[in-house]
Short mmCIF file of C-alpha atoms in Angstrom, two decimals:
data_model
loop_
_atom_site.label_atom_id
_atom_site.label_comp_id
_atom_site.label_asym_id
_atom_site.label_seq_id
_atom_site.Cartn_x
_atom_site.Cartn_y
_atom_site.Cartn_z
CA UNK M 1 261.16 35.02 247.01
CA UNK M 2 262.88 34.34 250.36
CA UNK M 3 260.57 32.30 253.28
CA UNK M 4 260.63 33.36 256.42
CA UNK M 5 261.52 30.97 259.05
CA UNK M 6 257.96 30.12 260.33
CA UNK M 7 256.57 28.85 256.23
CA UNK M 8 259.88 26.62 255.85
CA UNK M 9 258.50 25.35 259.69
CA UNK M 10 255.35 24.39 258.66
CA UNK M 11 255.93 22.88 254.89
CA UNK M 12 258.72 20.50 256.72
CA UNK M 13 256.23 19.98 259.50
CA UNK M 14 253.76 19.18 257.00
CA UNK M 15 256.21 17.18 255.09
CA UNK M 16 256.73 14.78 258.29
CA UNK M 17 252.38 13.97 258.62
CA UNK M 18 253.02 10.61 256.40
CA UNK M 19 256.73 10.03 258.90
CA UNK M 20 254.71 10.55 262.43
CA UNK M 21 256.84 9.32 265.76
CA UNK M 22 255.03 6.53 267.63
CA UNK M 23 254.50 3.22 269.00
CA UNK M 24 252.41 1.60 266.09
CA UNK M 25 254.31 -0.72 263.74
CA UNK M 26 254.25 1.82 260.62
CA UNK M 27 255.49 4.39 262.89
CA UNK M 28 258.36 2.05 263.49
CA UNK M 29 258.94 1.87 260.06
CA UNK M 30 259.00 5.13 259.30
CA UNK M 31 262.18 5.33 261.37
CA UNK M 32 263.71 2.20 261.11
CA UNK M 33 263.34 3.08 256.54
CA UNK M 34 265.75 5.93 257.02
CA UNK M 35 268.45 3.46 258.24
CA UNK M 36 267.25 0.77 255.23
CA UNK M 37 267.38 3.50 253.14
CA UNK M 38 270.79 5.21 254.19
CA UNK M 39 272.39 1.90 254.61
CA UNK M 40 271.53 0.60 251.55
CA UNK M 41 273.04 4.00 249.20
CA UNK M 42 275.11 5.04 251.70
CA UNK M 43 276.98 1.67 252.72
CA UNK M 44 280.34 3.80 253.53
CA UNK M 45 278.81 5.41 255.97
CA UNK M 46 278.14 2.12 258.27
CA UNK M 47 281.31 2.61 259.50
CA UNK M 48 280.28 5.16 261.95
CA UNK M 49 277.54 2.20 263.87
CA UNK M 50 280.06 -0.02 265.67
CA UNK M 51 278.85 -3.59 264.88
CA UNK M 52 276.42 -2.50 262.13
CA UNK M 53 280.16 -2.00 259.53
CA UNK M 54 278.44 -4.64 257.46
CA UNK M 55 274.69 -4.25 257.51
CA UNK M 56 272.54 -4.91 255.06
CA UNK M 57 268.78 -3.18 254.98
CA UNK M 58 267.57 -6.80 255.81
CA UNK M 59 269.85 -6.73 259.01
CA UNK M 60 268.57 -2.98 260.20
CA UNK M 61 264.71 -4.76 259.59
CA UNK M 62 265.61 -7.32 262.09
CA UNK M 63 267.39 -5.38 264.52
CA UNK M 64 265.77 -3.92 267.72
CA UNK M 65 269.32 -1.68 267.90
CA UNK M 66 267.72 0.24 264.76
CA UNK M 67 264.20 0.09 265.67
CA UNK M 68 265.36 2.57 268.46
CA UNK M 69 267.63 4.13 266.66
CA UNK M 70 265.22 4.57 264.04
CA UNK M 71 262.34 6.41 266.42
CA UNK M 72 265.20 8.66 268.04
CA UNK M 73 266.68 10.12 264.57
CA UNK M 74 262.68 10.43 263.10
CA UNK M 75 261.90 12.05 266.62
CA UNK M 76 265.11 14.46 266.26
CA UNK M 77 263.82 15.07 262.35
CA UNK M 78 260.42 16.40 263.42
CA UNK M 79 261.84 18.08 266.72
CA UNK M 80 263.87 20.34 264.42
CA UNK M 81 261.18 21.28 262.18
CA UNK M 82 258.63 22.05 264.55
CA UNK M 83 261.17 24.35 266.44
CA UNK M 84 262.37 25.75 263.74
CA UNK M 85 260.93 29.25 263.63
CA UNK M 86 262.25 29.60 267.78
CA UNK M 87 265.51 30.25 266.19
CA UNK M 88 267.37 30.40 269.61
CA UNK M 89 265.77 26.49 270.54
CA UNK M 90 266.72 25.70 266.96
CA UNK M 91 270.08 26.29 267.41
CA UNK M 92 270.50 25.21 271.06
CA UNK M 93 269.38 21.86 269.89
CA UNK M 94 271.61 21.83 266.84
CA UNK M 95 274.49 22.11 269.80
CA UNK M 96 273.56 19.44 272.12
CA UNK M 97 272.90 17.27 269.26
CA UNK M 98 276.47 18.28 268.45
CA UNK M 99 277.54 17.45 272.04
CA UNK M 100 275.70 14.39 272.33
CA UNK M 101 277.63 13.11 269.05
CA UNK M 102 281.17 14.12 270.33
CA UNK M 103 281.83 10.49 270.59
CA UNK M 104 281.48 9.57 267.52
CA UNK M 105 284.30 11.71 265.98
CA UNK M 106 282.17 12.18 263.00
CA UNK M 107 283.96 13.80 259.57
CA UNK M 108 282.18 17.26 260.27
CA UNK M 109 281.20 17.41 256.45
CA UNK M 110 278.58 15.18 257.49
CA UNK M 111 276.09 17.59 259.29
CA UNK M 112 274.86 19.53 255.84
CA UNK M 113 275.61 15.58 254.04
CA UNK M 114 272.66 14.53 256.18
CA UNK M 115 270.10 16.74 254.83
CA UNK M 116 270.85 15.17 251.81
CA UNK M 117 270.32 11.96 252.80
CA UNK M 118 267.25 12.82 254.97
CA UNK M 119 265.39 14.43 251.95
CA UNK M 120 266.28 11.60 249.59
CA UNK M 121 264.37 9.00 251.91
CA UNK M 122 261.46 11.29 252.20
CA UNK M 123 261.50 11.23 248.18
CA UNK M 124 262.00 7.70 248.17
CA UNK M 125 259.71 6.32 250.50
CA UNK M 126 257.07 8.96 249.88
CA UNK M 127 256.54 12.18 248.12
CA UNK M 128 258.41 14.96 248.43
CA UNK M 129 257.94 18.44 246.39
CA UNK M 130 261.06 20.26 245.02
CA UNK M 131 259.45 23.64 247.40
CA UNK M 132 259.58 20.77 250.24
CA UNK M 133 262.58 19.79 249.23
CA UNK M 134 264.31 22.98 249.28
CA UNK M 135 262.74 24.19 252.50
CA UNK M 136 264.52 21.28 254.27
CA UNK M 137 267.73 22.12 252.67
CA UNK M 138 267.26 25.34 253.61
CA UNK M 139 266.66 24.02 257.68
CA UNK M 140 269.54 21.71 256.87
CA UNK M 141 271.98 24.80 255.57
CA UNK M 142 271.05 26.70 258.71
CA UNK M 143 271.49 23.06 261.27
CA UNK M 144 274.89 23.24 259.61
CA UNK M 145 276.08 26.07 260.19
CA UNK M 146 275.38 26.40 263.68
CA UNK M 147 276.98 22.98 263.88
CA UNK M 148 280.20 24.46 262.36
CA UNK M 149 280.09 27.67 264.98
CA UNK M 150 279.91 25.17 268.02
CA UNK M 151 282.69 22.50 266.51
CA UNK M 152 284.52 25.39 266.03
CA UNK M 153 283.86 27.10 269.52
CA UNK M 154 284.93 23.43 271.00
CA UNK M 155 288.30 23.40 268.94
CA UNK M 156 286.60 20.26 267.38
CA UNK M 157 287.26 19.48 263.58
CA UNK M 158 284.63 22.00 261.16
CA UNK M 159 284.41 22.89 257.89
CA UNK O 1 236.50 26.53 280.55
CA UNK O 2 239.25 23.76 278.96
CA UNK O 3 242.26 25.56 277.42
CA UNK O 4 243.25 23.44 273.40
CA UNK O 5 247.02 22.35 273.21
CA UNK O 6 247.78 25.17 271.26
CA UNK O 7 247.01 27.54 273.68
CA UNK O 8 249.05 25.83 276.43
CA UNK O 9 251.52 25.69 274.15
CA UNK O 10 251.63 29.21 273.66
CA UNK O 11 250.90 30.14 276.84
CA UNK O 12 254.26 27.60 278.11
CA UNK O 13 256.59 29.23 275.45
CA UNK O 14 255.39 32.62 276.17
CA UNK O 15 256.82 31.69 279.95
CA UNK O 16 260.00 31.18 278.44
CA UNK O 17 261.03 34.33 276.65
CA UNK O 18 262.85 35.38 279.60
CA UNK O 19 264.46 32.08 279.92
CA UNK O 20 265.47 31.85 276.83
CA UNK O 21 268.38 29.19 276.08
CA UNK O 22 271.96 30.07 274.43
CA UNK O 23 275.36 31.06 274.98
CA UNK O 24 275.63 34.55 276.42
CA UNK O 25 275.64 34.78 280.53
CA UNK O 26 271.91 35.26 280.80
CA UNK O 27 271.11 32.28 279.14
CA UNK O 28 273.66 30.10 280.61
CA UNK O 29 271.91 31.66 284.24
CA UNK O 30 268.42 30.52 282.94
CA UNK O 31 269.63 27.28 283.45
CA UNK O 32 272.27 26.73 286.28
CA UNK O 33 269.79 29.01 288.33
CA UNK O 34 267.11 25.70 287.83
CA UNK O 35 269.97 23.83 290.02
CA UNK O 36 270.39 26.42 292.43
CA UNK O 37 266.81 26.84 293.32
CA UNK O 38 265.92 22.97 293.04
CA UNK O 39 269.00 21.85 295.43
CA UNK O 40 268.25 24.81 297.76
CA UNK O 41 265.14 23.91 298.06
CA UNK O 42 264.64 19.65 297.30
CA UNK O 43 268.31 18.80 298.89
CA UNK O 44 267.15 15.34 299.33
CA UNK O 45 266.72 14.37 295.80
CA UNK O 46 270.56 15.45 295.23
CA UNK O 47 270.79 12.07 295.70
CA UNK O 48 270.27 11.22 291.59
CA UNK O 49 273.76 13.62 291.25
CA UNK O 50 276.65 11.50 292.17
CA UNK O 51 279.21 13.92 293.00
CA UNK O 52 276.98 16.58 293.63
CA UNK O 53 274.95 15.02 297.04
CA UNK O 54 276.06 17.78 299.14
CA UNK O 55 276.12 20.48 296.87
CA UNK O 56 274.87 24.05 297.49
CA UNK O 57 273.73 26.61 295.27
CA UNK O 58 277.52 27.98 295.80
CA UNK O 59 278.74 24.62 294.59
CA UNK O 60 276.27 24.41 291.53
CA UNK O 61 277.20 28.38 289.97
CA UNK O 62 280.74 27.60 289.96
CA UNK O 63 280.46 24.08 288.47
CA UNK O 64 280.83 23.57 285.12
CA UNK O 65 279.03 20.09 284.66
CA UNK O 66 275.73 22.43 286.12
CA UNK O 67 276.48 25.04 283.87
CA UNK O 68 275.66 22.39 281.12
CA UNK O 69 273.12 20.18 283.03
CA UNK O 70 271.18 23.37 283.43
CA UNK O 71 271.51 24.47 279.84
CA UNK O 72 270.07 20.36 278.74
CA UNK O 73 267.35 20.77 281.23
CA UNK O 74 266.59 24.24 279.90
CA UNK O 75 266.39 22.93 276.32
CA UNK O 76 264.17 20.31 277.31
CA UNK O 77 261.83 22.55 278.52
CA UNK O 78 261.85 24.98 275.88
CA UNK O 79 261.10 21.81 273.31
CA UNK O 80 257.95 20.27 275.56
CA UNK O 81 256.71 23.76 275.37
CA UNK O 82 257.30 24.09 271.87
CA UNK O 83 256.05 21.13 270.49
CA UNK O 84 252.32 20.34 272.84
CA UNK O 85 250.64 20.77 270.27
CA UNK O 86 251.96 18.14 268.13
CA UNK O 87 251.06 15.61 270.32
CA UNK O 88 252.85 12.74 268.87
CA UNK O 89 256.11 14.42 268.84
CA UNK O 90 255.54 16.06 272.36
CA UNK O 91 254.35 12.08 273.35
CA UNK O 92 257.75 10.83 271.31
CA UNK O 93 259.98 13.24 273.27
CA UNK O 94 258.67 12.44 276.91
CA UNK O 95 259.25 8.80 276.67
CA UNK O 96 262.67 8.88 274.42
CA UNK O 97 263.46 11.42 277.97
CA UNK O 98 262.10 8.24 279.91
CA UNK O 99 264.47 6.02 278.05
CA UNK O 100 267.53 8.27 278.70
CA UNK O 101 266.86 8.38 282.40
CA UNK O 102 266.70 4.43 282.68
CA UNK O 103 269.68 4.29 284.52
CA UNK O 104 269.33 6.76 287.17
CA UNK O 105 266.34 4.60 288.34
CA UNK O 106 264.20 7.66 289.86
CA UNK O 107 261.33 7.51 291.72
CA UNK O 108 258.26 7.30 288.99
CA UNK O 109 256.55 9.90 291.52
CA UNK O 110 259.38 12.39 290.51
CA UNK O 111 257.96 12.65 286.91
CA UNK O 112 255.20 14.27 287.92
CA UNK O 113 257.14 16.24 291.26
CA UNK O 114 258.75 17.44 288.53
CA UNK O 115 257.15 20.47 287.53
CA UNK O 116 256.09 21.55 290.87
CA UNK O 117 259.63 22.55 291.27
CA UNK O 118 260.11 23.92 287.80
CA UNK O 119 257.28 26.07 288.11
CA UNK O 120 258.26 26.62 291.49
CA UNK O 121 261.45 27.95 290.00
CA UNK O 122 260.10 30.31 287.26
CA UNK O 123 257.70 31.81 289.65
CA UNK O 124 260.72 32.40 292.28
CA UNK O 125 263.53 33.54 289.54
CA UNK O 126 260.77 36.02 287.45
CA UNK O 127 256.76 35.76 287.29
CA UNK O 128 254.05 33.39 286.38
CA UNK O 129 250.69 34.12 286.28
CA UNK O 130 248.10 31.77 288.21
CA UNK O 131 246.73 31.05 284.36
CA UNK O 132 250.83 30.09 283.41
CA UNK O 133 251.14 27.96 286.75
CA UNK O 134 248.17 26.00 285.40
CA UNK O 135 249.15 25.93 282.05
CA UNK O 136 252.44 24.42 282.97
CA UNK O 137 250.93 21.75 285.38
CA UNK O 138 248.09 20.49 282.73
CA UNK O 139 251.19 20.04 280.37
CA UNK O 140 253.23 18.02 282.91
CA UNK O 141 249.87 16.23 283.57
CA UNK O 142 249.84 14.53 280.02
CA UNK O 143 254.01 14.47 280.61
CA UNK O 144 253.93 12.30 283.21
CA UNK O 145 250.48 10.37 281.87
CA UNK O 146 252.82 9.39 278.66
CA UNK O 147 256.10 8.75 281.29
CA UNK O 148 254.00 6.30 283.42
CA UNK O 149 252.94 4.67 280.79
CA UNK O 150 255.69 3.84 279.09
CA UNK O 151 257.55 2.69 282.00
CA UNK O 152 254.86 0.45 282.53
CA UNK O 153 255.29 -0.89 278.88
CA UNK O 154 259.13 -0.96 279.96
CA UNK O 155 258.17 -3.11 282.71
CA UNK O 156 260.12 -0.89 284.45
CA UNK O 157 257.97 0.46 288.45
CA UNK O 158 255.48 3.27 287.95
CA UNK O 159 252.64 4.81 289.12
#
C-alpha cells in the first residue's frame, strides 16, 4: 500500500525524536555520531573533507570542525523530513542544498548513497523499523531525483 | 487569546501559497520581488550588498545574483514557516542562519527589523490579514529571541 507524502513525513519526523538538533551535549552527539559513524564504514568517502582524508572516529570526537558539521547535516536531516509533505519546499531545498555543494564536485551517485548511509546510523546508534526504514528511502529516492533534474538543468555531472 | 505554534505555523504557511518557491517565472518573482520592494523602500541597508549599494528595483529584476538571493531568502521563509512548530528544529535553523551571516556583521537590531519589511512586502505584493501580520511578527519574535541569543553565546554584539 503506497503512503502518501504527509505519513512518510511524520514516521521520519518521528524517527528523528531520539536525534533532536540543539545545544545540549547529547544533541551534539547526535550529529557529530553520523560523521563517527560514516567515517568509520565509509573511510573512502573522507576524501571529500579536505584535511579530515585520514580521520579516524576518535579524530571527528575531538574536532570542533565536526561538532558543527555534525549539527548542520542533523539540522538538514530533520529540515527535510518535516518539509517533506510541502513538496514544492522539499524540492527547492533539495536544489540549494545542491547549489550550496557545487564546490565540492561530489560523484553525483552520492545523493541516493546518502540515504543509505543516513538510515544505517539511525539503525546503528538507535532503533530503526524496516516501515521507518523504507519511508526514509522513500524521502531519499525522491531528494535524489530532484537532485539529478537540477545537476542536470546546471549541465553538472548526474546520473 | 494566545495562538499554539501550530497554529502560527499554519497560519505563516498558509501566507505563502501564493509565494510559493520553484522554477517557473512566478516563483522566481516571489522572490526577486522581496529585493525590489526591500531596496525601494530600506535603500540604506543596501549597504550589506557589495555591488549592489546603489541598486534599484530596475537593477535587482534584471540581475541574476537577485534572481537567486531572492529565491534563498524565499526558501528560508517558507522553512521557518514550516517547521514553528518543531521548535528545536525551527530554534536549530535560526541560529545555523546566524552562523552563516557572521561575516556580513549586521546590525543585531536588523534580526528583528527583519520581518517588518517582509511582512511589509507580502502585504504590498498580495494580502495579509491583520491576524497573518501578527502571526508573522510573534514568529519573528521567538526568531530573533533565539538570534540574540546565540550571538550573545557567540560573543559576537547583540541586543
Amino acid at each position: 500500500m503506497s503512503r502518501t507524502r504527509k505519513e512518510i513525513r511524520d514516521i521520519c519526523v518521528k524517527t528523528l525524536e531520539e536525534k533532536m538538533v540543539g545545544t545540549a551535549p547529547e544533541n551534539i552527539e547526535s550529529g557529530r555520531g553520523f560523521y563517527k559513524y560514516f567515517f568509520t564504514n565509509f573511510p573512502d568517502l573522507r576524501v571529500y573533507f579536505k584535511g579530515a582524508e585520514k580521520y579516524t572516529a576518535e579524530d571527528v570526537q575531538k574536532s570542533e570542525r565536526f561538532e558543527k558539521q555534525g549539527q548542520r547535516l542533523l539540522l538538514a536531516c530533520h529540515l527535510i523530513a518535516n518539509v517533506y509533505d510541502n513538496e514544492e519546499v522539499f524540492k527547492a531545498y533539495v536544489r540549494e542544498t545542491i547549489n550550496r555543494h557545487r564546490i565540492y564536485k561530489m560523484d553525483p551517485a552520492l545523493w541516493m548513497a546518502f540515504f543509505s548511509v543516513w538510515t544505517g546510523y539511525l539503525e546503528e546508534s538507535g532503533s530503526l523499523t524496516d516501515e521507518q526504514k523504507s519511508a526514509w528511502m522513500e524521502l531519499g529516492k525522491e531528494f535524489n531525483s530532484e537532485s539529478q533534474s537540477h545537476l542536470k538543468s546546471l549541465n553538472l555531472p548526474h546520473t
